[in-house]
Short mmCIF file of C-alpha atoms and ligand atoms in Angstrom, two decimals:
data_model
loop_
_atom_site.label_atom_id
_atom_site.label_comp_id
_atom_site.label_asym_id
_atom_site.label_seq_id
_atom_site.Cartn_x
_atom_site.Cartn_y
_atom_site.Cartn_z
CA MET A 1 199.76 56.88 219.70
CA ILE A 2 202.45 54.72 217.81
CA GLN A 3 201.57 51.03 217.69
CA VAL A 4 203.88 48.20 216.78
CA TRP A 5 202.97 46.73 213.31
CA ASN A 6 204.28 43.81 211.52
CA ALA A 7 203.65 42.21 208.09
CA VAL A 8 205.47 40.40 205.44
CA VAL A 9 206.18 42.92 202.80
CA ASN A 10 207.60 41.77 199.47
CA GLY A 11 208.67 38.57 201.04
CA GLN A 12 210.49 40.19 203.94
CA PRO A 13 209.18 40.20 207.48
CA VAL A 14 208.81 43.79 208.66
CA GLU A 15 208.21 45.25 212.09
CA LEU A 16 207.84 48.90 212.78
CA GLY A 17 205.90 51.51 214.65
CA ILE A 18 202.88 53.01 212.85
CA ASP A 19 200.16 55.54 213.74
CA PRO A 20 196.86 53.56 213.49
CA ARG A 21 195.33 56.38 211.58
CA GLU A 22 197.60 55.67 208.61
CA SER A 23 196.45 54.11 205.42
CA LEU A 24 198.26 51.09 204.07
CA ALA A 25 199.49 53.42 201.35
CA ASP A 26 200.87 55.84 203.88
CA VAL A 27 202.88 53.13 205.55
CA LEU A 28 204.25 51.59 202.37
CA ARG A 29 205.25 54.94 200.87
CA GLU A 30 206.25 57.00 203.81
CA ARG A 31 207.59 54.42 206.31
CA LEU A 32 208.95 51.77 203.95
CA GLY A 33 209.92 53.96 201.00
CA LEU A 34 207.92 51.82 198.54
CA THR A 35 207.12 54.67 196.21
CA SER A 36 205.79 52.48 193.38
CA VAL A 37 202.51 52.73 195.44
CA LYS A 38 201.00 55.92 194.00
CA LYS A 39 198.47 58.21 195.46
CA GLY A 40 196.16 59.45 192.74
CA CYS A 41 192.77 60.29 194.22
CA GLU A 42 192.96 58.88 197.73
CA VAL A 43 189.19 58.01 197.61
CA GLY A 44 189.21 54.56 195.99
CA GLU A 45 188.47 55.79 192.46
CA CYS A 46 191.67 55.40 190.47
CA GLY A 47 193.50 52.23 191.48
CA ALA A 48 196.90 53.89 191.44
CA CYS A 49 197.55 52.77 195.05
CA THR A 50 196.61 49.13 194.40
CA VAL A 51 198.67 46.48 196.23
CA LEU A 52 198.09 42.85 196.93
CA VAL A 53 197.08 41.95 200.42
CA ASP A 54 197.24 38.13 200.86
CA GLY A 55 197.05 37.86 197.08
CA THR A 56 194.00 40.18 196.56
CA ALA A 57 194.26 43.53 194.90
CA VAL A 58 193.00 46.33 197.16
CA ASP A 59 193.06 50.17 197.03
CA SER A 60 195.65 50.83 199.74
CA CYS A 61 194.56 54.40 200.09
CA ILE A 62 191.24 53.34 201.75
CA TYR A 63 192.64 50.41 203.63
CA LEU A 64 193.71 51.01 207.24
CA ALA A 65 197.28 49.85 207.66
CA LEU A 66 196.40 48.11 210.93
CA TRP A 67 194.07 45.74 209.02
CA ALA A 68 197.11 44.49 207.14
CA ARG A 69 198.80 43.41 210.36
CA GLY A 70 200.32 39.88 209.97
CA LYS A 71 199.51 39.74 206.23
CA GLN A 72 201.47 39.26 203.10
CA ILE A 73 201.71 42.51 201.07
CA LEU A 74 203.07 42.75 197.57
CA THR A 75 204.13 45.96 195.74
CA VAL A 76 205.80 46.31 192.47
CA GLU A 77 209.26 46.51 194.19
CA GLY A 78 208.69 42.84 195.17
CA LEU A 79 208.35 41.71 191.56
CA GLN A 80 212.00 42.14 190.62
CA GLU A 81 214.05 39.12 189.99
CA PRO A 82 217.11 38.57 192.30
CA ASP A 83 219.42 39.84 189.51
CA GLY A 84 217.26 42.97 189.16
CA ALA A 85 215.53 41.85 185.95
CA LEU A 86 211.86 42.74 185.22
CA SER A 87 209.26 40.10 185.81
CA PRO A 88 207.42 38.54 182.86
CA ILE A 89 204.36 40.63 183.51
CA GLN A 90 206.46 43.86 183.63
CA LYS A 91 208.16 42.79 180.39
CA ALA A 92 204.80 42.34 178.77
CA PHE A 93 203.92 45.89 179.63
CA VAL A 94 207.17 47.07 178.07
CA GLU A 95 206.69 44.88 174.94
CA GLU A 96 203.24 46.17 174.38
CA ALA A 97 204.11 49.86 174.96
CA ALA A 98 201.40 49.88 177.79
CA VAL A 99 203.24 52.49 179.75
CA GLN A 100 203.30 56.28 178.95
CA CYS A 101 203.65 58.51 182.01
CA GLY A 102 203.68 55.41 184.20
CA PHE A 103 201.57 56.72 187.04
CA CYS A 104 198.80 54.05 186.72
CA THR A 105 201.24 51.26 185.80
CA PRO A 106 202.35 49.78 189.18
CA GLY A 107 198.67 49.44 190.26
CA ILE A 108 197.56 47.77 187.03
CA ILE A 109 200.63 45.46 187.12
CA LEU A 110 199.58 44.25 190.62
CA SER A 111 196.06 43.60 189.34
CA ALA A 112 197.65 41.62 186.51
CA VAL A 113 199.71 39.61 188.99
CA GLU A 114 196.52 38.56 190.69
CA ILE A 115 194.76 37.82 187.30
CA VAL A 116 197.70 35.82 185.93
CA GLY A 117 198.12 34.01 189.28
CA SER A 118 194.63 32.63 189.04
CA GLY A 119 195.94 30.20 186.42
CA ARG A 120 192.86 30.79 184.24
CA THR A 121 192.45 32.18 180.81
CA TYR A 122 190.14 35.03 180.06
CA THR A 123 188.32 36.65 177.20
CA ARG A 124 189.23 40.20 176.37
CA ASP A 125 185.88 41.44 177.88
CA GLU A 126 186.59 39.65 181.08
CA LEU A 127 189.97 41.20 181.33
CA ARG A 128 188.47 44.61 180.59
CA LYS A 129 186.21 44.11 183.59
CA LEU A 130 189.13 42.86 185.75
CA ILE A 131 191.13 45.93 185.26
CA SER A 132 188.14 48.29 185.33
CA GLY A 133 189.33 49.54 188.75
CA HIS A 134 192.14 51.47 187.29
CA LEU A 135 192.11 54.87 185.57
CA CYS A 136 194.73 55.70 182.99
CA ARG A 137 194.97 59.21 181.63
CA CYS A 138 197.41 58.52 178.87
CA THR A 139 197.28 55.19 177.07
CA GLY A 140 193.65 54.83 176.05
CA TYR A 141 193.87 51.31 177.65
CA GLN A 142 194.25 49.24 174.41
CA ASN A 143 197.91 48.62 174.98
CA ILE A 144 197.33 47.86 178.65
CA LEU A 145 194.78 45.28 177.69
CA ASN A 146 197.15 43.90 175.09
CA ALA A 147 199.88 43.59 177.81
CA VAL A 148 197.62 41.96 180.30
CA GLU A 149 196.34 39.50 177.61
CA ARG A 150 199.91 38.68 176.65
CA ALA A 151 200.96 38.15 180.29
CA VAL A 152 197.99 35.78 180.87
CA HIS A 153 198.71 34.03 177.64
CA GLU A 154 202.43 33.48 178.32
CA ALA A 155 201.89 32.32 181.81
CA HIS A 156 199.30 29.85 180.68
CA LYS A 157 201.63 28.49 178.00
CA PHE A 158 204.43 28.41 180.51
CA VAL A 159 202.58 26.29 183.15
CA GLY A 160 201.71 23.83 180.37
CA GLY A 161 198.04 24.72 179.84
CA GLU A 162 198.44 24.79 176.14
CA GLU A 163 201.73 23.20 175.32
CA THR A 164 200.98 19.96 177.04
CA GLN A 165 197.72 19.74 175.15
CA GLU A 166 199.52 19.94 171.79
CA MET B 1 197.08 59.92 207.41
CA PHE B 2 193.32 60.05 208.13
CA ASP B 3 191.98 62.93 210.27
CA LEU B 4 190.55 60.80 213.15
CA ALA B 5 190.52 61.00 216.90
CA SER B 6 191.45 57.36 217.33
CA ILE B 7 190.59 53.83 216.13
CA TYR B 8 189.45 51.00 218.36
CA GLU B 9 189.92 47.56 217.02
CA ALA B 10 187.10 45.43 218.47
CA LYS B 11 188.03 41.88 219.12
CA SER B 12 184.35 40.60 219.28
CA VAL B 13 180.81 41.91 218.53
CA SER B 14 180.15 42.35 222.22
CA ALA B 15 183.33 44.45 222.65
CA ALA B 16 182.18 46.64 219.73
CA ILE B 17 178.78 47.07 221.25
CA ARG B 18 180.30 48.00 224.67
CA ALA B 19 182.62 50.52 222.86
CA LEU B 20 179.54 52.06 221.13
CA GLU B 21 177.81 52.31 224.53
CA ASP B 22 180.89 54.14 225.95
CA ASP B 23 181.00 56.60 223.00
CA PRO B 24 177.80 56.99 221.08
CA SER B 25 179.51 59.46 218.70
CA ALA B 26 181.90 56.83 217.48
CA VAL B 27 181.44 55.42 213.97
CA VAL B 28 181.50 51.76 213.08
CA ILE B 29 183.86 50.78 210.25
CA ALA B 30 183.62 47.53 208.35
CA GLY B 31 185.30 47.74 204.88
CA GLY B 32 185.65 51.50 205.18
CA THR B 33 184.80 52.31 201.59
CA ASP B 34 182.16 54.71 202.68
CA VAL B 35 183.52 55.74 206.08
CA LEU B 36 187.08 56.53 205.00
CA ILE B 37 185.75 58.59 202.04
CA LYS B 38 183.60 60.65 204.34
CA VAL B 39 186.65 61.10 206.64
CA ARG B 40 188.68 62.46 203.62
CA GLU B 41 185.76 64.76 202.64
CA GLY B 42 185.68 66.10 206.20
CA ARG B 43 182.07 64.91 206.89
CA LEU B 44 183.43 62.39 209.48
CA ALA B 45 186.68 64.05 210.22
CA GLY B 46 188.03 64.00 213.75
CA ARG B 47 185.80 61.09 214.93
CA ARG B 48 186.57 57.93 216.81
CA LEU B 49 186.22 54.75 214.83
CA ILE B 50 185.26 51.29 216.07
CA SER B 51 186.58 48.72 213.57
CA ILE B 52 184.78 45.50 213.14
CA HIS B 53 186.96 44.55 210.18
CA GLY B 54 188.08 40.90 210.08
CA LEU B 55 185.75 39.72 213.00
CA ALA B 56 185.27 36.11 212.16
CA GLU B 57 181.86 35.94 213.71
CA LEU B 58 180.56 38.50 211.20
CA GLU B 59 182.05 36.76 208.14
CA GLY B 60 180.88 33.80 205.96
CA ILE B 61 177.94 32.87 203.75
CA ALA B 62 176.09 29.68 204.67
CA LEU B 63 172.90 27.74 204.06
CA THR B 64 171.08 26.65 207.22
CA PRO B 65 169.60 23.20 207.51
CA ALA B 66 166.16 24.76 206.97
CA GLY B 67 167.43 26.19 203.66
CA ASP B 68 167.65 29.88 204.71
CA VAL B 69 170.64 31.75 203.27
CA GLU B 70 172.70 33.52 205.98
CA ILE B 71 175.15 36.22 205.03
CA GLY B 72 177.61 37.61 207.49
CA PRO B 73 177.61 41.43 207.12
CA LEU B 74 181.40 41.44 206.60
CA ALA B 75 181.09 39.34 203.44
CA THR B 76 182.60 41.55 200.69
CA PHE B 77 180.86 42.14 197.41
CA ARG B 78 183.42 39.86 195.88
CA GLN B 79 182.76 37.03 198.29
CA VAL B 80 179.03 37.32 197.68
CA ALA B 81 179.43 37.32 193.89
CA GLU B 82 181.79 34.29 194.07
CA SER B 83 179.85 32.33 196.74
CA PRO B 84 178.64 28.91 195.57
CA VAL B 85 175.73 29.24 198.16
CA ILE B 86 174.55 32.50 196.58
CA GLU B 87 174.93 31.03 192.99
CA LYS B 88 172.78 28.13 193.96
CA THR B 89 170.06 30.05 195.84
CA VAL B 90 169.88 33.74 194.86
CA PRO B 91 172.18 34.22 191.93
CA VAL B 92 170.59 37.62 191.25
CA LEU B 93 172.21 38.92 194.42
CA GLY B 94 175.67 37.82 193.23
CA GLU B 95 175.03 39.43 189.76
CA ALA B 96 173.87 42.69 191.50
CA VAL B 97 176.89 43.22 193.79
CA ASP B 98 179.16 42.16 191.01
CA GLN B 99 178.27 45.50 189.36
CA ALA B 100 179.47 47.74 192.29
CA GLY B 101 182.56 49.85 191.81
CA GLY B 102 185.52 47.92 190.40
CA PRO B 103 187.44 44.72 191.43
CA GLN B 104 189.39 46.33 194.21
CA LEU B 105 186.39 48.15 195.64
CA ARG B 106 184.45 44.75 195.54
CA ALA B 107 187.13 43.12 197.47
CA GLN B 108 186.90 45.86 200.19
CA GLY B 109 183.29 46.94 200.43
CA THR B 110 180.98 44.80 202.52
CA ILE B 111 177.35 43.84 201.95
CA GLY B 112 176.60 44.89 205.51
CA GLY B 113 178.04 48.45 205.03
CA ASN B 114 176.04 48.59 201.79
CA VAL B 115 172.72 48.19 203.65
CA CYS B 116 173.73 50.03 206.84
CA ASN B 117 174.65 53.21 204.92
CA GLY B 118 171.03 53.75 204.03
CA ILE B 119 172.01 54.95 200.55
CA THR B 120 169.32 54.67 197.80
CA SER B 121 171.75 53.74 195.06
CA ALA B 122 173.31 50.74 197.04
CA ASP B 123 173.64 47.93 194.56
CA SER B 124 172.57 45.13 196.95
CA ALA B 125 169.63 46.98 198.37
CA SER B 126 166.88 46.60 195.77
CA THR B 127 167.49 42.89 195.43
CA LEU B 128 167.51 42.34 199.19
CA LEU B 129 164.31 44.39 199.27
CA ALA B 130 162.70 42.24 196.43
CA LEU B 131 163.67 39.20 198.43
CA ASP B 132 162.37 40.71 201.70
CA ALA B 133 165.47 39.76 203.44
CA ARG B 134 165.61 39.94 207.19
CA LEU B 135 168.31 41.92 208.95
CA ARG B 136 169.39 40.52 212.32
CA VAL B 137 170.89 43.24 214.60
CA ARG B 138 172.37 42.98 218.05
CA GLY B 139 172.52 45.52 220.74
CA PRO B 140 173.22 45.52 224.50
CA ARG B 141 169.79 43.94 225.19
CA GLY B 142 170.05 41.10 222.66
CA GLU B 143 168.95 40.46 219.10
CA ARG B 144 165.99 41.44 216.95
CA GLU B 145 165.20 40.77 213.30
CA ILE B 146 163.90 43.48 210.98
CA PRO B 147 162.35 42.76 207.57
CA MET B 148 164.01 44.86 204.77
CA ALA B 149 160.55 46.41 204.20
CA GLU B 150 160.97 48.14 207.58
CA TRP B 151 164.61 48.92 207.39
CA TYR B 152 164.84 52.22 205.67
CA ARG B 153 163.82 55.34 207.67
CA GLY B 154 164.87 58.22 205.31
CA ALA B 155 167.77 59.08 203.22
CA GLY B 156 170.85 57.69 204.95
CA LYS B 157 168.89 56.51 207.89
CA VAL B 158 168.22 52.87 208.86
CA ASN B 159 166.26 51.06 211.53
CA LEU B 160 169.37 50.58 213.68
CA ALA B 161 169.17 51.85 217.24
CA PRO B 162 172.19 53.32 218.86
CA TYR B 163 174.64 50.59 220.05
CA GLU B 164 173.22 48.12 217.58
CA LEU B 165 175.23 46.25 214.99
CA LEU B 166 174.11 44.37 211.97
CA VAL B 167 175.12 40.71 212.57
CA LYS B 168 173.39 38.69 209.87
CA ILE B 169 171.43 39.09 206.59
CA VAL B 170 168.95 36.27 206.32
CA ILE B 171 167.05 35.24 203.12
CA PRO B 172 164.38 32.88 204.16
CA ARG B 173 163.94 29.81 201.90
CA GLU B 174 160.37 30.58 201.15
CA ASN B 175 161.37 34.03 199.86
CA TYR B 176 163.67 32.68 197.08
CA GLU B 177 162.66 29.06 196.38
CA GLY B 178 160.97 28.83 193.02
CA TYR B 179 161.73 32.41 192.17
CA PHE B 180 164.03 33.79 189.52
CA GLY B 181 165.59 37.25 189.66
CA HIS B 182 167.20 39.88 187.50
CA TYR B 183 168.86 43.17 188.41
CA ILE B 184 169.49 45.99 186.04
CA LYS B 185 171.85 48.79 187.01
CA TYR B 186 171.61 51.81 184.76
CA ALA B 187 174.71 53.95 184.95
CA ALA B 188 176.81 56.12 182.63
CA ARG B 189 179.80 53.84 182.86
CA ASN B 190 180.12 50.09 183.07
CA ALA B 191 182.45 50.28 186.05
CA MET B 192 183.25 52.70 188.87
CA ASP B 193 179.93 54.49 188.71
CA ILE B 194 176.98 54.43 190.97
CA ALA B 195 173.58 53.69 189.60
CA THR B 196 171.50 56.31 187.91
CA LEU B 197 168.64 53.84 188.58
CA GLY B 198 168.70 50.20 189.86
CA VAL B 199 165.88 47.82 189.43
CA SER B 200 165.56 44.35 190.75
CA CYS B 201 162.62 41.87 189.93
CA MET B 202 161.90 38.43 191.40
CA VAL B 203 159.43 36.29 189.48
CA LYS B 204 157.68 32.96 190.31
CA LEU B 205 156.00 31.49 187.17
CA SER B 206 152.94 29.33 186.92
CA GLY B 207 153.39 25.55 186.37
CA ASP B 208 153.38 25.82 182.66
CA ARG B 209 155.72 28.83 182.75
CA THR B 210 153.39 31.13 180.88
CA ALA B 211 152.04 33.38 183.56
CA VAL B 212 153.44 35.35 186.53
CA GLU B 213 152.18 33.62 189.66
CA ASP B 214 154.15 35.99 191.94
CA VAL B 215 156.32 38.93 191.44
CA SER B 216 158.23 41.55 193.49
CA LEU B 217 159.90 44.68 192.15
CA ALA B 218 162.17 47.07 193.98
CA PHE B 219 164.24 50.09 192.93
CA GLY B 220 167.25 52.12 193.94
CA VAL B 221 167.41 55.86 193.18
CA ALA B 222 163.61 55.98 192.45
CA GLY B 223 163.18 57.77 195.79
CA PRO B 224 165.14 58.88 198.80
CA VAL B 225 165.63 55.28 199.91
CA PRO B 226 165.36 51.84 198.05
CA LEU B 227 161.67 51.05 197.62
CA ARG B 228 159.19 48.35 196.57
CA VAL B 229 156.15 49.00 194.42
CA TYR B 230 153.54 46.72 195.98
CA GLY B 231 150.63 48.18 193.90
CA ALA B 232 152.24 47.49 190.66
CA GLU B 233 153.21 43.90 191.83
CA ALA B 234 149.60 43.19 192.75
CA ALA B 235 148.42 44.66 189.39
CA VAL B 236 150.33 42.09 187.19
CA ARG B 237 150.12 39.06 189.44
CA GLY B 238 148.44 36.31 187.51
CA LEU B 239 148.84 37.87 184.13
CA PRO B 240 150.64 36.14 181.19
CA VAL B 241 154.34 37.06 181.19
CA ALA B 242 154.33 39.36 178.19
CA GLU B 243 151.36 41.29 179.49
CA ALA B 244 152.85 41.56 182.98
CA ALA B 245 156.07 42.86 181.46
CA ASP B 246 154.26 45.50 179.49
CA GLN B 247 152.14 46.70 182.38
CA ILE B 248 154.46 46.64 185.37
CA GLY B 249 156.44 49.67 184.37
CA PRO B 250 153.63 52.15 183.77
CA ALA B 251 151.96 50.77 186.97
CA ALA B 252 155.16 51.40 189.02
CA LEU B 253 155.22 55.08 188.20
CA GLU B 254 152.36 55.68 190.65
CA GLU B 255 154.63 54.63 193.57
CA VAL B 256 158.02 56.09 192.63
CA SER B 257 159.27 59.54 193.49
CA PRO B 258 162.68 60.10 191.75
CA ARG B 259 164.48 63.41 191.92
CA THR B 260 166.65 65.47 189.68
CA SER B 261 170.42 65.20 190.51
CA TRP B 262 173.52 66.07 188.62
CA ARG B 263 173.50 62.53 187.28
CA ALA B 264 170.07 62.63 185.71
CA THR B 265 166.80 64.47 185.68
CA LYS B 266 163.70 63.25 187.35
CA GLU B 267 162.01 62.83 183.89
CA PHE B 268 164.80 60.65 182.67
CA ARG B 269 164.64 58.47 185.86
CA ILE B 270 160.83 58.08 185.38
CA GLN B 271 161.51 56.93 181.86
CA LEU B 272 164.01 54.37 183.23
CA VAL B 273 161.37 53.13 185.67
CA ARG B 274 158.91 52.80 182.87
CA GLU B 275 161.22 51.00 180.56
CA LEU B 276 163.54 48.87 182.86
CA SER B 277 160.81 47.43 185.06
CA GLY B 278 159.33 45.30 182.24
CA ARG B 279 162.80 44.34 180.96
CA ALA B 280 163.81 43.05 184.39
CA LEU B 281 160.64 41.16 184.65
CA ARG B 282 161.03 39.62 181.24
CA GLU B 283 164.64 38.71 181.89
CA ALA B 284 163.80 37.06 185.30
CA ALA B 285 161.01 35.12 183.59
CA ARG B 286 163.36 33.98 180.85
CA LYS B 287 165.71 32.65 183.47
CA GLY B 288 162.86 30.71 184.98
CA GLY B 289 162.20 29.06 181.54
CA ALA B 290 159.40 31.26 180.20
CA VAL B 291 159.42 31.37 176.43
CA LEU B 292 159.20 34.91 175.19
C1 FAD C 1 185.15 54.28 194.39
C2 FAD C 1 183.91 53.74 195.01
C3 FAD C 1 182.94 53.25 194.20
C4 FAD C 1 181.77 52.74 194.79
N1 FAD C 1 180.78 52.21 193.96
C5 FAD C 1 179.71 51.65 194.48
C6 FAD C 1 178.76 51.08 193.66
O1 FAD C 1 178.85 50.95 192.43
N2 FAD C 1 177.57 50.49 194.27
C7 FAD C 1 177.32 50.63 195.61
O2 FAD C 1 176.37 50.21 196.06
N3 FAD C 1 178.29 51.14 196.40
C8 FAD C 1 179.39 51.75 195.89
N4 FAD C 1 180.34 52.37 196.69
C9 FAD C 1 180.02 52.55 198.13
C10 FAD C 1 180.61 51.51 199.10
O3 FAD C 1 181.60 50.82 198.55
C11 FAD C 1 179.49 50.45 199.52
O4 FAD C 1 178.33 51.18 200.05
C12 FAD C 1 179.94 49.38 200.47
O5 FAD C 1 179.06 48.45 200.59
C13 FAD C 1 180.27 49.98 201.93
O6 FAD C 1 180.69 48.93 202.70
P1 FAD C 1 181.89 49.07 203.63
O7 FAD C 1 181.98 47.80 204.49
O8 FAD C 1 183.10 49.56 202.93
O9 FAD C 1 181.32 50.20 204.57
P2 FAD C 1 181.89 51.18 205.70
O10 FAD C 1 182.49 52.31 205.21
O11 FAD C 1 182.74 50.36 206.67
O12 FAD C 1 180.47 51.46 206.47
C14 FAD C 1 179.35 52.04 205.81
C15 FAD C 1 178.34 52.37 206.89
O13 FAD C 1 177.67 51.24 207.39
C16 FAD C 1 177.92 51.21 208.88
N5 FAD C 1 178.22 49.71 209.11
C17 FAD C 1 178.95 48.95 208.38
N6 FAD C 1 178.81 47.59 208.86
C18 FAD C 1 177.98 47.71 209.82
C19 FAD C 1 177.54 46.70 210.81
N7 FAD C 1 177.75 45.40 210.60
N8 FAD C 1 176.52 47.15 211.69
C20 FAD C 1 176.22 48.41 211.74
N9 FAD C 1 176.71 49.35 210.96
C21 FAD C 1 177.53 48.99 210.06
C22 FAD C 1 179.07 52.15 209.11
O14 FAD C 1 179.02 52.65 210.37
C23 FAD C 1 178.91 53.19 208.07
O15 FAD C 1 177.84 54.14 208.40
C24 FAD C 1 181.52 52.78 196.19
C25 FAD C 1 182.49 53.38 196.98
C26 FAD C 1 183.73 53.89 196.39
C27 FAD C 1 184.73 54.40 197.33
S1 FES C 2 194.79 56.62 195.18
FE1 FES C 2 193.85 54.88 195.93
S2 FES C 2 192.29 54.56 194.43
FE2 FES C 2 193.17 56.45 193.84
S1 FES C 3 200.36 55.73 181.62
FE1 FES C 3 199.81 57.71 182.42
S2 FES C 3 198.10 57.33 183.67
FE2 FES C 3 198.46 55.45 182.69
#
């Protein structure tokens, strides 16, 4: 029961055959080799499989691949600069030592991409709530929050939110 | 890959209803955050799914010219929480669904799925019950409207005939205008946890904002299905706010029947009903301008 499926994945139009019973995580990992998408719990609890669908963070383990047909999908592989450099958000995670084993990291980075992309600033409590759909067994979350806070702050400075006011 | 027989993507509500008639054992899937978990657990393994995901006719949140709030069942928790219509008319509903799961879950789970699953802990249920929302369902023979008060038929069972789909959640203007609401979700964690107890209170104050002119109080996890405590509501109607807040919890105990589960004991849930009912009433009254 293979069906034709197409979407724009990390900026590239993709067309391939999928089984409609596959989750979006299945298609991204198994058919497209995008292994930054992790399978932790596969029941929507941990956020390791988080990707952006049309800019919104979803748990791809409980999202049918066929629902993503025709949409824009972003995984961490799509964040790389053309020269292979890390994106500012990824750099913030490195700077703040927000990564230990790294299993939760791609998912949290994608939530951070959505948060930073909103163009707003947030209190630490608001950020805590916005990343509450991710479980991390290693870091104790403080450095992750620091990294997200830093990424939001730097992006805001960059687009002129603060600098132009000075 | 999910253990399923097949998935049919309905292109319209009528196509979904026809597909349900063809195979009454098929399962409707909206956001999938309940159904796909049950497939993984094996409880719905091997079944045929009928997907209504993305059907435009079931999406959207709007105010009718008469002032009724109409919520498409495919509105996600996030869309409800961020809706300007909800914020203007029934902010308590937005506040309630904003406490479900985490951000990704709220972008996937729908309010329709939340009331169709018949689960007592559903975060939207007690508020919709306190508002006595009306559920418009459609089947092969047309539409009917069911008040929330007649929706629940037992744990996991709702008043939805075979081949029927929920197509609209309606909050009539007279049910919310002049009322202020507050929802309290008591859970062990602030995120990604279901309610140990949920309580939602709607209050209408007297003209001078000192007394409770009207009140409704509904619970999740205080019984096998979400429930209203009509007796307790009647007992405090007309009382000064502080007195009503003191009395409504103890009065509600007569009408609830919580159980012991791994999350909490029956005794603890009773204590939560006693304590949180008054707090919800007080907070709702405060939002309405009562000085306490
Ligand atoms: C990690 C996790 C955390 C969660 N946390 C919470 C929480 O804190 N609070 C909470 O309330 N819930 C929670 N849930 C449960 C779930 O997210 C909600 O119940 C959600 O509202 C279900 O909506 P859905 O669209 O995903 O439902 P689906 O899984 O698509 O459907 C649920 C049920 O409703 C039926 N159905 C759906 N739409 C219709 C319709 N229009 N007409 C007829 N039948 C329909 C389906 O057949 C199915 O029986 C959680 C789930 C997960 C996985
Ligand atoms: S793997 Fe998807 S939420 Fe855990
Ligand atoms: S770094 Fe190991 S799970 Fe988060």
